[in-house]
PDB file of N, CA and C in Angstrom:
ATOM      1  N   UNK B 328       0.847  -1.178   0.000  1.00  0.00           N
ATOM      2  CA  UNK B 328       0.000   0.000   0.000  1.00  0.00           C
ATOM      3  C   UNK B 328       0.892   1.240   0.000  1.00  0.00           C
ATOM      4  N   UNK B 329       0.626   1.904  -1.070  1.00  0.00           N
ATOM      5  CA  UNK B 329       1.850   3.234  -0.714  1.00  0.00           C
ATOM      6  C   UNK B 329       1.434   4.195   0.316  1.00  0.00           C
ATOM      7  N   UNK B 330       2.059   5.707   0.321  1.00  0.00           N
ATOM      8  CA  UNK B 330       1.745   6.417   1.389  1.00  0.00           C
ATOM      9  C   UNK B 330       0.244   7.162   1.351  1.00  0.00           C
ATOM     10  N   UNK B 331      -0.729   7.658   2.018  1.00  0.00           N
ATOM     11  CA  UNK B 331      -1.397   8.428   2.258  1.00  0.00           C
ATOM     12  C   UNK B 331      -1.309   9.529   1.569  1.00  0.00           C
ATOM     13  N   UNK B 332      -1.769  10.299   0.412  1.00  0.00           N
ATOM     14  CA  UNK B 332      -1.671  10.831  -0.110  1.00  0.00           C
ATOM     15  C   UNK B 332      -2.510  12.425   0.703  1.00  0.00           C
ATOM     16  N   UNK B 333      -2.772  11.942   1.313  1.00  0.00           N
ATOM     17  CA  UNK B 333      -3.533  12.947   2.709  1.00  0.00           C
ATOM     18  C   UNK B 333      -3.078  12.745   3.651  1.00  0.00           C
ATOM     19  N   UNK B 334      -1.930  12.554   4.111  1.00  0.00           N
ATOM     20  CA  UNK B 334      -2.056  12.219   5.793  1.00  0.00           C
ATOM     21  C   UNK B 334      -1.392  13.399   6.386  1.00  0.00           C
ATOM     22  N   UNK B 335      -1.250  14.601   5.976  1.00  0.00           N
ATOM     23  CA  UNK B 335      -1.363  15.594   6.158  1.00  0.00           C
ATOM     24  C   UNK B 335      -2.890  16.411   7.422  1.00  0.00           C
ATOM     25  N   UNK B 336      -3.963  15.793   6.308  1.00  0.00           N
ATOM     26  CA  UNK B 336      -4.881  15.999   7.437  1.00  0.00           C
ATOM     27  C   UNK B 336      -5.229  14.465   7.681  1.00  0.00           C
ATOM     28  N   UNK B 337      -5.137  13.432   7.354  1.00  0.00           N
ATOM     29  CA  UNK B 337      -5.418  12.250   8.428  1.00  0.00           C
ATOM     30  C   UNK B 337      -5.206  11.732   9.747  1.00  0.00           C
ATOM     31  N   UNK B 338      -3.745  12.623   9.788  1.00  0.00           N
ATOM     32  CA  UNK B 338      -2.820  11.859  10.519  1.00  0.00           C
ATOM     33  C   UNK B 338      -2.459  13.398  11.775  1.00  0.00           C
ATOM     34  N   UNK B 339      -1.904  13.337  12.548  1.00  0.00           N
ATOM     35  CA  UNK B 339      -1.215  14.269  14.041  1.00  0.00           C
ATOM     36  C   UNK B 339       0.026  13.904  13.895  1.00  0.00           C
ATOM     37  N   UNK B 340       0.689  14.982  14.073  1.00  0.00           N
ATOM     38  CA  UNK B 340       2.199  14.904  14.267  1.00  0.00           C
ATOM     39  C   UNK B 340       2.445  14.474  15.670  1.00  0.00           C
ATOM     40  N   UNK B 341       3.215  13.597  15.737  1.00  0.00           N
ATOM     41  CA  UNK B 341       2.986  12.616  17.237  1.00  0.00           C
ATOM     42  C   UNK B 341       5.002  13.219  17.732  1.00  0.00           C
ATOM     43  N   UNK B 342       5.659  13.792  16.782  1.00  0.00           N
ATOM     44  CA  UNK B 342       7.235  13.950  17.062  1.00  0.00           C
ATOM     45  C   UNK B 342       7.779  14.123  16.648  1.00  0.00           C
ATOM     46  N   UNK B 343       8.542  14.725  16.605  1.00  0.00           N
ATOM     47  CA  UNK B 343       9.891  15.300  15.848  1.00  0.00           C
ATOM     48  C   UNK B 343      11.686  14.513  15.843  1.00  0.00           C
ATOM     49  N   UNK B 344      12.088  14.260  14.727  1.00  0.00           N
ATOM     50  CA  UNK B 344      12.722  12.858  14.381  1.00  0.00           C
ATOM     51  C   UNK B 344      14.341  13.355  13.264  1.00  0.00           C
ATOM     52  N   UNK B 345      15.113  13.929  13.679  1.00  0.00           N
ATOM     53  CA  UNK B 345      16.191  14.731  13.252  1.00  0.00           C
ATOM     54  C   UNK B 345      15.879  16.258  12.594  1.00  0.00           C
ATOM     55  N   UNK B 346      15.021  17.261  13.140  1.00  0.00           N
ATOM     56  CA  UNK B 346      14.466  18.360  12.585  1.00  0.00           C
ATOM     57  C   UNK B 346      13.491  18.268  11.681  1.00  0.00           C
ATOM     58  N   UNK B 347      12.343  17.310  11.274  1.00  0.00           N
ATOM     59  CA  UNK B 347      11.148  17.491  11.033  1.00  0.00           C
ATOM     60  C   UNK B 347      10.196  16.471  11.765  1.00  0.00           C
ATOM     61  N   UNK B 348       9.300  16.634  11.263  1.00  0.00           N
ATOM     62  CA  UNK B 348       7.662  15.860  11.795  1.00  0.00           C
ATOM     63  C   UNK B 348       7.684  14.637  11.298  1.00  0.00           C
ATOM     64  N   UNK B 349       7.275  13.824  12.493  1.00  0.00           N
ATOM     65  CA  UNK B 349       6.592  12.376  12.544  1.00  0.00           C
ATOM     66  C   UNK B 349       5.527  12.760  12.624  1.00  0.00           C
ATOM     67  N   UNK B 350       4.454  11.847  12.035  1.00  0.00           N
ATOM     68  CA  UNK B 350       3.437  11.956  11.527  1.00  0.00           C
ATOM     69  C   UNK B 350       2.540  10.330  11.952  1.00  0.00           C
ATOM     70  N   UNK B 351       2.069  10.467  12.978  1.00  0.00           N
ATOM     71  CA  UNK B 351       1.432   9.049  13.641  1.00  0.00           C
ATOM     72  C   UNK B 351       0.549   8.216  13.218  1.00  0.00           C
ATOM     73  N   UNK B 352       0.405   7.099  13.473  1.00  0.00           N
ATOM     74  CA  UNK B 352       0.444   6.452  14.674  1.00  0.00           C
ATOM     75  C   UNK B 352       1.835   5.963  15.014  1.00  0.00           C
ATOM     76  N   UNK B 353       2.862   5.686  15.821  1.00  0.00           N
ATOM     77  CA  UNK B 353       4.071   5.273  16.312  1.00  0.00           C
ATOM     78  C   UNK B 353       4.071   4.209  17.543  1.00  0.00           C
ATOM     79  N   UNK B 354       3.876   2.707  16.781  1.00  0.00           N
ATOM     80  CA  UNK B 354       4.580   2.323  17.919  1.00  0.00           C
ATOM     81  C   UNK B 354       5.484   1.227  17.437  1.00  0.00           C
ATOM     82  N   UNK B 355       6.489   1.891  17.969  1.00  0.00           N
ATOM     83  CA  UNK B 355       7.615   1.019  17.938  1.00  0.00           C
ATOM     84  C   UNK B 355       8.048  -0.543  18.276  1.00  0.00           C
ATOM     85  N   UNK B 356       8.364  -0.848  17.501  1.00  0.00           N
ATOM     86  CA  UNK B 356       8.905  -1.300  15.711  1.00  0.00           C
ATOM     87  C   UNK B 356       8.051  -1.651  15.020  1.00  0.00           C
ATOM     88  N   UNK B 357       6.965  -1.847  15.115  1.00  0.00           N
ATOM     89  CA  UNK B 357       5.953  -2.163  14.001  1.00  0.00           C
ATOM     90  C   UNK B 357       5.189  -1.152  13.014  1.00  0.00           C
ATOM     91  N   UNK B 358       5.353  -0.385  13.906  1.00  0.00           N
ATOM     92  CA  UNK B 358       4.489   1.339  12.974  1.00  0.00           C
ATOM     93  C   UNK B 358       5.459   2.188  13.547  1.00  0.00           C
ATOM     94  N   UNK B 359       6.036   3.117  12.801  1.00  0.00           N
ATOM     95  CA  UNK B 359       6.926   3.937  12.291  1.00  0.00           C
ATOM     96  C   UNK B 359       6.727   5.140  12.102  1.00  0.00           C
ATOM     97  N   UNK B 360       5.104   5.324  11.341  1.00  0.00           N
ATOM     98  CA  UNK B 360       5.086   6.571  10.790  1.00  0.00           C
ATOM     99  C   UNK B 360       5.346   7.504   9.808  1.00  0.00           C
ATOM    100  N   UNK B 361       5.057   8.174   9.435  1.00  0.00           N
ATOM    101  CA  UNK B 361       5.105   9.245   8.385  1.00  0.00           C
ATOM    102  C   UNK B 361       6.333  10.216   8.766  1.00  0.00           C
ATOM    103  N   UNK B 362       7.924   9.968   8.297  1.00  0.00           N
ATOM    104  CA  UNK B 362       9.167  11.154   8.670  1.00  0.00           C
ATOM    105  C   UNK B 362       9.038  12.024   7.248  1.00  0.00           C
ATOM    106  N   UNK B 363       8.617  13.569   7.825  1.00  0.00           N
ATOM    107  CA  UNK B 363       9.449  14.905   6.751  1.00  0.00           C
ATOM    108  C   UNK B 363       7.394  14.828   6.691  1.00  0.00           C
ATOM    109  N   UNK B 364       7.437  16.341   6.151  1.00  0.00           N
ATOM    110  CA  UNK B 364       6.429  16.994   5.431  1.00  0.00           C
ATOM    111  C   UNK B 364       6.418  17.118   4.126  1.00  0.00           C
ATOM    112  N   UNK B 365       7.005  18.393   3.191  1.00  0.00           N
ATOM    113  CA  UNK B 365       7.161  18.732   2.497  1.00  0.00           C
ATOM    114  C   UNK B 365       8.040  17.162   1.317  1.00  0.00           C
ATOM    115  N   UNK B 366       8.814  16.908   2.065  1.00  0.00           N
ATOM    116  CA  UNK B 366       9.320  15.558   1.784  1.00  0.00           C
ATOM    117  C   UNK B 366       9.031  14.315   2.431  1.00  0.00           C
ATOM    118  N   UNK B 367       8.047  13.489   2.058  1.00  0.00           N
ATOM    119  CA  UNK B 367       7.162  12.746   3.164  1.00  0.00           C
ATOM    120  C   UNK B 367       7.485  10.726   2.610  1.00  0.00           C
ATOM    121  N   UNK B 368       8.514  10.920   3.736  1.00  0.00           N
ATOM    122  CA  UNK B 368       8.644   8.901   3.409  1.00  0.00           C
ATOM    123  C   UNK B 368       7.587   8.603   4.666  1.00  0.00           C
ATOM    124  N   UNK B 369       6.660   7.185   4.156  1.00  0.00           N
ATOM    125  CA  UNK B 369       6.119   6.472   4.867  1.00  0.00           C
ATOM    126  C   UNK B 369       7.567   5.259   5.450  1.00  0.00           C
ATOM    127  N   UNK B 370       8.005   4.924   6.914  1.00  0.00           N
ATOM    128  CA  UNK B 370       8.353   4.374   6.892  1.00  0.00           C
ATOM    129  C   UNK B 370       7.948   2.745   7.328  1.00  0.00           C
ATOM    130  N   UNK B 371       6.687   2.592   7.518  1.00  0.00           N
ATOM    131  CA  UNK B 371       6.096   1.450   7.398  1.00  0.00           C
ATOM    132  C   UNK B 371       5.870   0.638   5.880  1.00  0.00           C
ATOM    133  N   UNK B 372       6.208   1.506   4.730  1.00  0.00           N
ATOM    134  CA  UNK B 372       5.647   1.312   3.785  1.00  0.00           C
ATOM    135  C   UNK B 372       7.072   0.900   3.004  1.00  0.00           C
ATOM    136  N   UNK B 373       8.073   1.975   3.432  1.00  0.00           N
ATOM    137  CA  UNK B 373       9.626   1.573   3.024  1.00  0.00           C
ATOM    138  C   UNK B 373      10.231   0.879   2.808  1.00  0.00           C
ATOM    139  N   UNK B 374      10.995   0.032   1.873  1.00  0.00           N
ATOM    140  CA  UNK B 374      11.538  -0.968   1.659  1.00  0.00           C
ATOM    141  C   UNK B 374      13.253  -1.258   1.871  1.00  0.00           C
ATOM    142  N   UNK B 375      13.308   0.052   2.208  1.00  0.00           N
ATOM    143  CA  UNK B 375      14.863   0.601   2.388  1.00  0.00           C
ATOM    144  C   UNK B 375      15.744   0.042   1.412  1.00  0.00           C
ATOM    145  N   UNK B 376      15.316  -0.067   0.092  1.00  0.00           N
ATOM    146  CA  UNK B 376      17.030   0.119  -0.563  1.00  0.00           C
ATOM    147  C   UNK B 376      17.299   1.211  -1.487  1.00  0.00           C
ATOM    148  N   UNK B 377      16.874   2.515  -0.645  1.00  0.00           N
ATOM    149  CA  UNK B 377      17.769   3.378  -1.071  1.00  0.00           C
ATOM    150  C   UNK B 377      18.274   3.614  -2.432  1.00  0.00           C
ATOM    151  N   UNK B 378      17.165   3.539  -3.096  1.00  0.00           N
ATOM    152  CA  UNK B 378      16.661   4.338  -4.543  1.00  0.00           C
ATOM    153  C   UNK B 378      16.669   5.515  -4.483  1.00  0.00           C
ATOM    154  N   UNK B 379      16.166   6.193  -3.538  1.00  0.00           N
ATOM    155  CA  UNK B 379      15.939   7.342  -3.868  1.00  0.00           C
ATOM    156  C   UNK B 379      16.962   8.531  -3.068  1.00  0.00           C
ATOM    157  N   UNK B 380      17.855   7.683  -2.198  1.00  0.00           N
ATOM    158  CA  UNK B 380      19.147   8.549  -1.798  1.00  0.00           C
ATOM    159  C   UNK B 380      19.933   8.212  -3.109  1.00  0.00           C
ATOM    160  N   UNK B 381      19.922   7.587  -3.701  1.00  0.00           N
ATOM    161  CA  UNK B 381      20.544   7.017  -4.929  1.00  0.00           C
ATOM    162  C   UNK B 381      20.523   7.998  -6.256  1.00  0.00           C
ATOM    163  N   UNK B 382      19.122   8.479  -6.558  1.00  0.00           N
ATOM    164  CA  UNK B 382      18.701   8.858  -7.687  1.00  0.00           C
ATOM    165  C   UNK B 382      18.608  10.692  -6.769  1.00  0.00           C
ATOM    166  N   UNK B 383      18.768  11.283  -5.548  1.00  0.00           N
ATOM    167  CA  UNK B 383      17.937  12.548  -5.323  1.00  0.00           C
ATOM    168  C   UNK B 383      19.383  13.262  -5.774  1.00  0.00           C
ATOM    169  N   UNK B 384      19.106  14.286  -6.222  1.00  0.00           N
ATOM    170  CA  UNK B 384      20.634  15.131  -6.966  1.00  0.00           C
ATOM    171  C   UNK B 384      20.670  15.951  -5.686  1.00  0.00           C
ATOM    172  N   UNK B 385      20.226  15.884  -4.281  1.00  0.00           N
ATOM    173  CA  UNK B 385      20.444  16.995  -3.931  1.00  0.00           C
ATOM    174  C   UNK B 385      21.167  16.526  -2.330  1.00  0.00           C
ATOM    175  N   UNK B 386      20.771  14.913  -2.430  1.00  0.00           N
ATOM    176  CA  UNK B 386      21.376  14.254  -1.342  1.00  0.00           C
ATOM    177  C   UNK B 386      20.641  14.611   0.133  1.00  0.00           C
ATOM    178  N   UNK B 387      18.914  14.503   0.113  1.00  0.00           N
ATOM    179  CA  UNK B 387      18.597  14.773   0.893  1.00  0.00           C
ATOM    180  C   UNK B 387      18.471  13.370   1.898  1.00  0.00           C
ATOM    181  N   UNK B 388      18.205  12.398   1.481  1.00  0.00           N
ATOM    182  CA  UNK B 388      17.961  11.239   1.917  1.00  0.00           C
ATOM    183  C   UNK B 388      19.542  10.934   3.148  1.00  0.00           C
ATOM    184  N   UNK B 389      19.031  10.041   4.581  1.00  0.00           N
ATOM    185  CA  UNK B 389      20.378   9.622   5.109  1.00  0.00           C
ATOM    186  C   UNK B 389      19.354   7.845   5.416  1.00  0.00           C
ATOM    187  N   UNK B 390      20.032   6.989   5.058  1.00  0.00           N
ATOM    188  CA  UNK B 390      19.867   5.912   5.452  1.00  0.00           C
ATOM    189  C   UNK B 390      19.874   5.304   6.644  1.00  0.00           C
ATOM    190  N   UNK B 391      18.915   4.988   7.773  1.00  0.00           N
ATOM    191  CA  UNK B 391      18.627   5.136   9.150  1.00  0.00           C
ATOM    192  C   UNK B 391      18.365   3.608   9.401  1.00  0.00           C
ATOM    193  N   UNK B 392      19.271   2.941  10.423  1.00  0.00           N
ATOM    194  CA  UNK B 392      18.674   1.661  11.219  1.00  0.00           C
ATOM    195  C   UNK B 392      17.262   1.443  12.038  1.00  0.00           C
ATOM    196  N   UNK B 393      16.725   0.487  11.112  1.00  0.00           N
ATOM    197  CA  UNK B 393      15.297   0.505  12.097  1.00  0.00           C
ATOM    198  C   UNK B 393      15.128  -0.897  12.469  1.00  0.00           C
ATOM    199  N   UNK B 394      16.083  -1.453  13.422  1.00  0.00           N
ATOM    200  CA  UNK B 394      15.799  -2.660  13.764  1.00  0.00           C
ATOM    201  C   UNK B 394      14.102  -3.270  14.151  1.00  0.00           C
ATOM    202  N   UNK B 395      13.689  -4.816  13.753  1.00  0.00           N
ATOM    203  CA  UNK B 395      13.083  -5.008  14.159  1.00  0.00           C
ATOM    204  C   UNK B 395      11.342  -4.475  13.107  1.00  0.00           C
ATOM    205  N   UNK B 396      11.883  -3.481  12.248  1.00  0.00           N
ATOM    206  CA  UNK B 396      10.699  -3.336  11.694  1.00  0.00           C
ATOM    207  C   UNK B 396      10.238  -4.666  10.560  1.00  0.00           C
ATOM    208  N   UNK B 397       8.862  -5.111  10.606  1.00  0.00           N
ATOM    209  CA  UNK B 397       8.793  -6.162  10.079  1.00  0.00           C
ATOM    210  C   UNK B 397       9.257  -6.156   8.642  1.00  0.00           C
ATOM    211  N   UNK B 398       8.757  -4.771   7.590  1.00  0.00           N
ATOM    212  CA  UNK B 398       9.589  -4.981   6.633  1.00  0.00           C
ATOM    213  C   UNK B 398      10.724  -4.717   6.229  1.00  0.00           C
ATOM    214  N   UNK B 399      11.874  -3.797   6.833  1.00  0.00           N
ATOM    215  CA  UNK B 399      12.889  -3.880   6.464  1.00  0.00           C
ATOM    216  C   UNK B 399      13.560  -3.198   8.041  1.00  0.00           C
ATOM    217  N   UNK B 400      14.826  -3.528   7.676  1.00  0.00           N
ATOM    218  CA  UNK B 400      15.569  -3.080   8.801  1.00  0.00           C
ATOM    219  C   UNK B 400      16.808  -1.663   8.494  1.00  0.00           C
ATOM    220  N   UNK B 401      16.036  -1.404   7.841  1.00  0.00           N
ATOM    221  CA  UNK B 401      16.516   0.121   7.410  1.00  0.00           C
ATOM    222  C   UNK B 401      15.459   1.051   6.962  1.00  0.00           C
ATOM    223  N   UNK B 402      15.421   2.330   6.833  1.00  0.00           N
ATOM    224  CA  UNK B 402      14.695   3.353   6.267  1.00  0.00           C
ATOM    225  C   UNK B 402      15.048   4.963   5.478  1.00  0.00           C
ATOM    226  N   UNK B 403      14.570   5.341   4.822  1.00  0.00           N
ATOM    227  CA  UNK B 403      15.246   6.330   3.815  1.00  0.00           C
ATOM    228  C   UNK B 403      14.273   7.831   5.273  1.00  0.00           C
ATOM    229  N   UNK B 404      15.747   8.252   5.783  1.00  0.00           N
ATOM    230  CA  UNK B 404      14.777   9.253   6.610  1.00  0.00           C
ATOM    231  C   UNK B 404      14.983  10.756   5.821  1.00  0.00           C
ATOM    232  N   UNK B 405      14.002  11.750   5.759  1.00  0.00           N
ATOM    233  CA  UNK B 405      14.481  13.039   4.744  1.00  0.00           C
ATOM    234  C   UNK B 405      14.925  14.056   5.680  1.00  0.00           C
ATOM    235  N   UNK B 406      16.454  13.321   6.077  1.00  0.00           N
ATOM    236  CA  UNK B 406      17.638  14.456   6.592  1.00  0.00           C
ATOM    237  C   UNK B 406      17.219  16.007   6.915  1.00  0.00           C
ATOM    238  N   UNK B 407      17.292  15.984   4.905  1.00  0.00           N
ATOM    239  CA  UNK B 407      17.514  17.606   4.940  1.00  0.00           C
ATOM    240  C   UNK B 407      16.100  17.803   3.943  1.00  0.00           C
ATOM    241  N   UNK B 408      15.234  17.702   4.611  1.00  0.00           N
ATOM    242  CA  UNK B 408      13.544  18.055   3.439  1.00  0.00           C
ATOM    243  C   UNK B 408      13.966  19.469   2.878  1.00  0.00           C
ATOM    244  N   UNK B 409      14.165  20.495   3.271  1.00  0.00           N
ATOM    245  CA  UNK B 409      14.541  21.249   2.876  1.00  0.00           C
ATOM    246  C   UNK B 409      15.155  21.921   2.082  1.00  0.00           C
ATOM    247  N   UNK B 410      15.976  20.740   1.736  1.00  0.00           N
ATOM    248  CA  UNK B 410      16.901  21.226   0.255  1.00  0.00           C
ATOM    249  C   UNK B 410      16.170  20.778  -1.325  1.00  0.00           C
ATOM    250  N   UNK B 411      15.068  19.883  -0.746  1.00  0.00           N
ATOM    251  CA  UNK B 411      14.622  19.757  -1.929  1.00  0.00           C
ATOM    252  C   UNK B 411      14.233  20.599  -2.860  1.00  0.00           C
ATOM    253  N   UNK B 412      14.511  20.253  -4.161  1.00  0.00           N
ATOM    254  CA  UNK B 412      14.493  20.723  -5.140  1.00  0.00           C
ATOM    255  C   UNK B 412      12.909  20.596  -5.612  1.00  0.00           C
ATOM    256  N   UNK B 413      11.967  19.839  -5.405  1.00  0.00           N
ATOM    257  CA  UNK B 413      11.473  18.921  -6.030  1.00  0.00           C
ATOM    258  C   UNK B 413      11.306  18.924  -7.626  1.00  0.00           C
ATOM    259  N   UNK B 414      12.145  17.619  -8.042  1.00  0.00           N
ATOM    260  CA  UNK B 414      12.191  17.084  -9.045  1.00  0.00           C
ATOM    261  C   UNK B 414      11.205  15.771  -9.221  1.00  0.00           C
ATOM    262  N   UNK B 415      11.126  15.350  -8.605  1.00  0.00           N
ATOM    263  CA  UNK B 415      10.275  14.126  -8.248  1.00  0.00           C
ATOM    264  C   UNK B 415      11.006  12.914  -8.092  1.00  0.00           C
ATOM    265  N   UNK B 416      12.214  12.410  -8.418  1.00  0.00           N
ATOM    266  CA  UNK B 416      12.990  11.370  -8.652  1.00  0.00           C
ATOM    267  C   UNK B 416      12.689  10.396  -7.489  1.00  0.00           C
ATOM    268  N   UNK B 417      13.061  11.105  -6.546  1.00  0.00           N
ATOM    269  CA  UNK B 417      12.610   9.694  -5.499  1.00  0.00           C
ATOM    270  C   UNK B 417      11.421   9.459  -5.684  1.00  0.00           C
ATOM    271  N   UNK B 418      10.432  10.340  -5.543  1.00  0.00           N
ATOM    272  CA  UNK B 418       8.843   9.597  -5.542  1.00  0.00           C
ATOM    273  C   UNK B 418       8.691   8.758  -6.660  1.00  0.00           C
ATOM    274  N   UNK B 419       9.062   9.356  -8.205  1.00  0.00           N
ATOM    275  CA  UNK B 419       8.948   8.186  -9.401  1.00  0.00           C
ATOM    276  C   UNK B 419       9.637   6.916  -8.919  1.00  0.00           C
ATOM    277  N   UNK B 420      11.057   6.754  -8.086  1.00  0.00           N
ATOM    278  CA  UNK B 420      11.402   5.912  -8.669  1.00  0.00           C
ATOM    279  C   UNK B 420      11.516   4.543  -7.593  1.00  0.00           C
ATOM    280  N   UNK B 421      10.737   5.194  -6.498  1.00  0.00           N
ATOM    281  CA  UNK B 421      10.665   4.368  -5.176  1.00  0.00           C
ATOM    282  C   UNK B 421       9.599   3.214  -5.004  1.00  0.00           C
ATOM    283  N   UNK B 422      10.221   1.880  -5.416  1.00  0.00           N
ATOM    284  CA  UNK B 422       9.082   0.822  -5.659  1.00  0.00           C
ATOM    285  C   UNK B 422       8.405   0.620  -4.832  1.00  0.00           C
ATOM    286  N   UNK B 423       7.955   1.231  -3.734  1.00  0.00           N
ATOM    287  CA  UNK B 423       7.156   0.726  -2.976  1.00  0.00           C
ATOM    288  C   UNK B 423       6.076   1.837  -2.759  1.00  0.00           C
ATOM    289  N   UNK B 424       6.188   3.001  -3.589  1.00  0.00           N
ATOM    290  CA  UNK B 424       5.269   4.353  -3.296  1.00  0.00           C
ATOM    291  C   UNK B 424       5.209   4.947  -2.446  1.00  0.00           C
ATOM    292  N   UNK B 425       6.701   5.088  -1.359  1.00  0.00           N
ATOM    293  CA  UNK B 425       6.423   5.264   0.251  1.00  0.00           C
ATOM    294  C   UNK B 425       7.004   6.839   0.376  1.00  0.00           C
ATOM    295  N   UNK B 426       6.881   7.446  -0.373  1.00  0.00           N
ATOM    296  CA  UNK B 426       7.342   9.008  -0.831  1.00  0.00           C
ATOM    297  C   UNK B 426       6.125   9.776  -1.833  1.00  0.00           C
ATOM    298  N   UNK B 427       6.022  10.811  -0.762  1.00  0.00           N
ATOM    299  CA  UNK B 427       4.974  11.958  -0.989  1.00  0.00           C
ATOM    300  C   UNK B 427       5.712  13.185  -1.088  1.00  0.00           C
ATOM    301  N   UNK B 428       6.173  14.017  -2.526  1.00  0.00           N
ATOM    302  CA  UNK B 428       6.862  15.545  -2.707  1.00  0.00           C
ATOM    303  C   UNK B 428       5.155  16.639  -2.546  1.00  0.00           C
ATOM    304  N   UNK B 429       5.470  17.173  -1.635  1.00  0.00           N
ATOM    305  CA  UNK B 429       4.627  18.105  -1.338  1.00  0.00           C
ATOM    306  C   UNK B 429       4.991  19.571  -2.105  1.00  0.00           C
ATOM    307  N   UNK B 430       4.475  20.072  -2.906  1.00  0.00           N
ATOM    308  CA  UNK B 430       5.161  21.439  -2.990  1.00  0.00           C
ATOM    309  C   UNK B 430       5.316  22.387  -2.272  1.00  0.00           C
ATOM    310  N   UNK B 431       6.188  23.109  -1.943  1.00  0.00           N
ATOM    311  CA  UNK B 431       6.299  24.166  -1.070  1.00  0.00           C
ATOM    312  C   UNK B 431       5.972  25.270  -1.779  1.00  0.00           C
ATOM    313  N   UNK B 432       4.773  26.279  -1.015  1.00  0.00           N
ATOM    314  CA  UNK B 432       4.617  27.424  -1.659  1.00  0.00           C
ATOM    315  C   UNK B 432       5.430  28.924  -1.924  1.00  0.00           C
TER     316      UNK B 432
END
């Protein structure tokens, strides 16, 4: 299932997770949550191999240990949301749909 294409208003920011918003429900290790706004990985949905730190020209992505989560034991967290450019690259090219580019106005 990819990310929530609303969870903007679905969802409460439950925490803050290297300088942006988690985005709930959170409980740890099984639900994860929604890390970044403007740059929005589902990390329940994540598959962690890092496609899209791979493909982002701007190197926003940092690759984060998430032991214990049932599907992967890594996650693409958005570092620096901020620098995005948005180009879209990670969201096109992330097989699992777990990336939402929000535009910034």
């Amino acid at each position: 299932m990819p990310i929530d294409s609303d969870f903007q208003t679905r969802r409460q920011v439950v925490s803050e997770h290297r300088g942006h918003k988690v985005w709930g429900p959170v409980e740890s290790p099984a639900k994860l949550g929604i890390h970044g706004t403007n740059v929005a990985v589902d990390w329940d949905v994540c598959v962690g191999d890092g496609v899209c730190a791979d493909v982002c020209p701007v190197a926003l992505y940092d690759m984060v240990d998430t032991p214990d989560h049932p599907l992967s034991n890594r996650k693409a967290d958005p570092a620096r949301e901020k620098d995005c450019i948005q180009c879209l690259a990670c969201q096109l090219q992330c097989p699992a749909a777990a990336i939402k580019i929000t535009p910034t106005p």
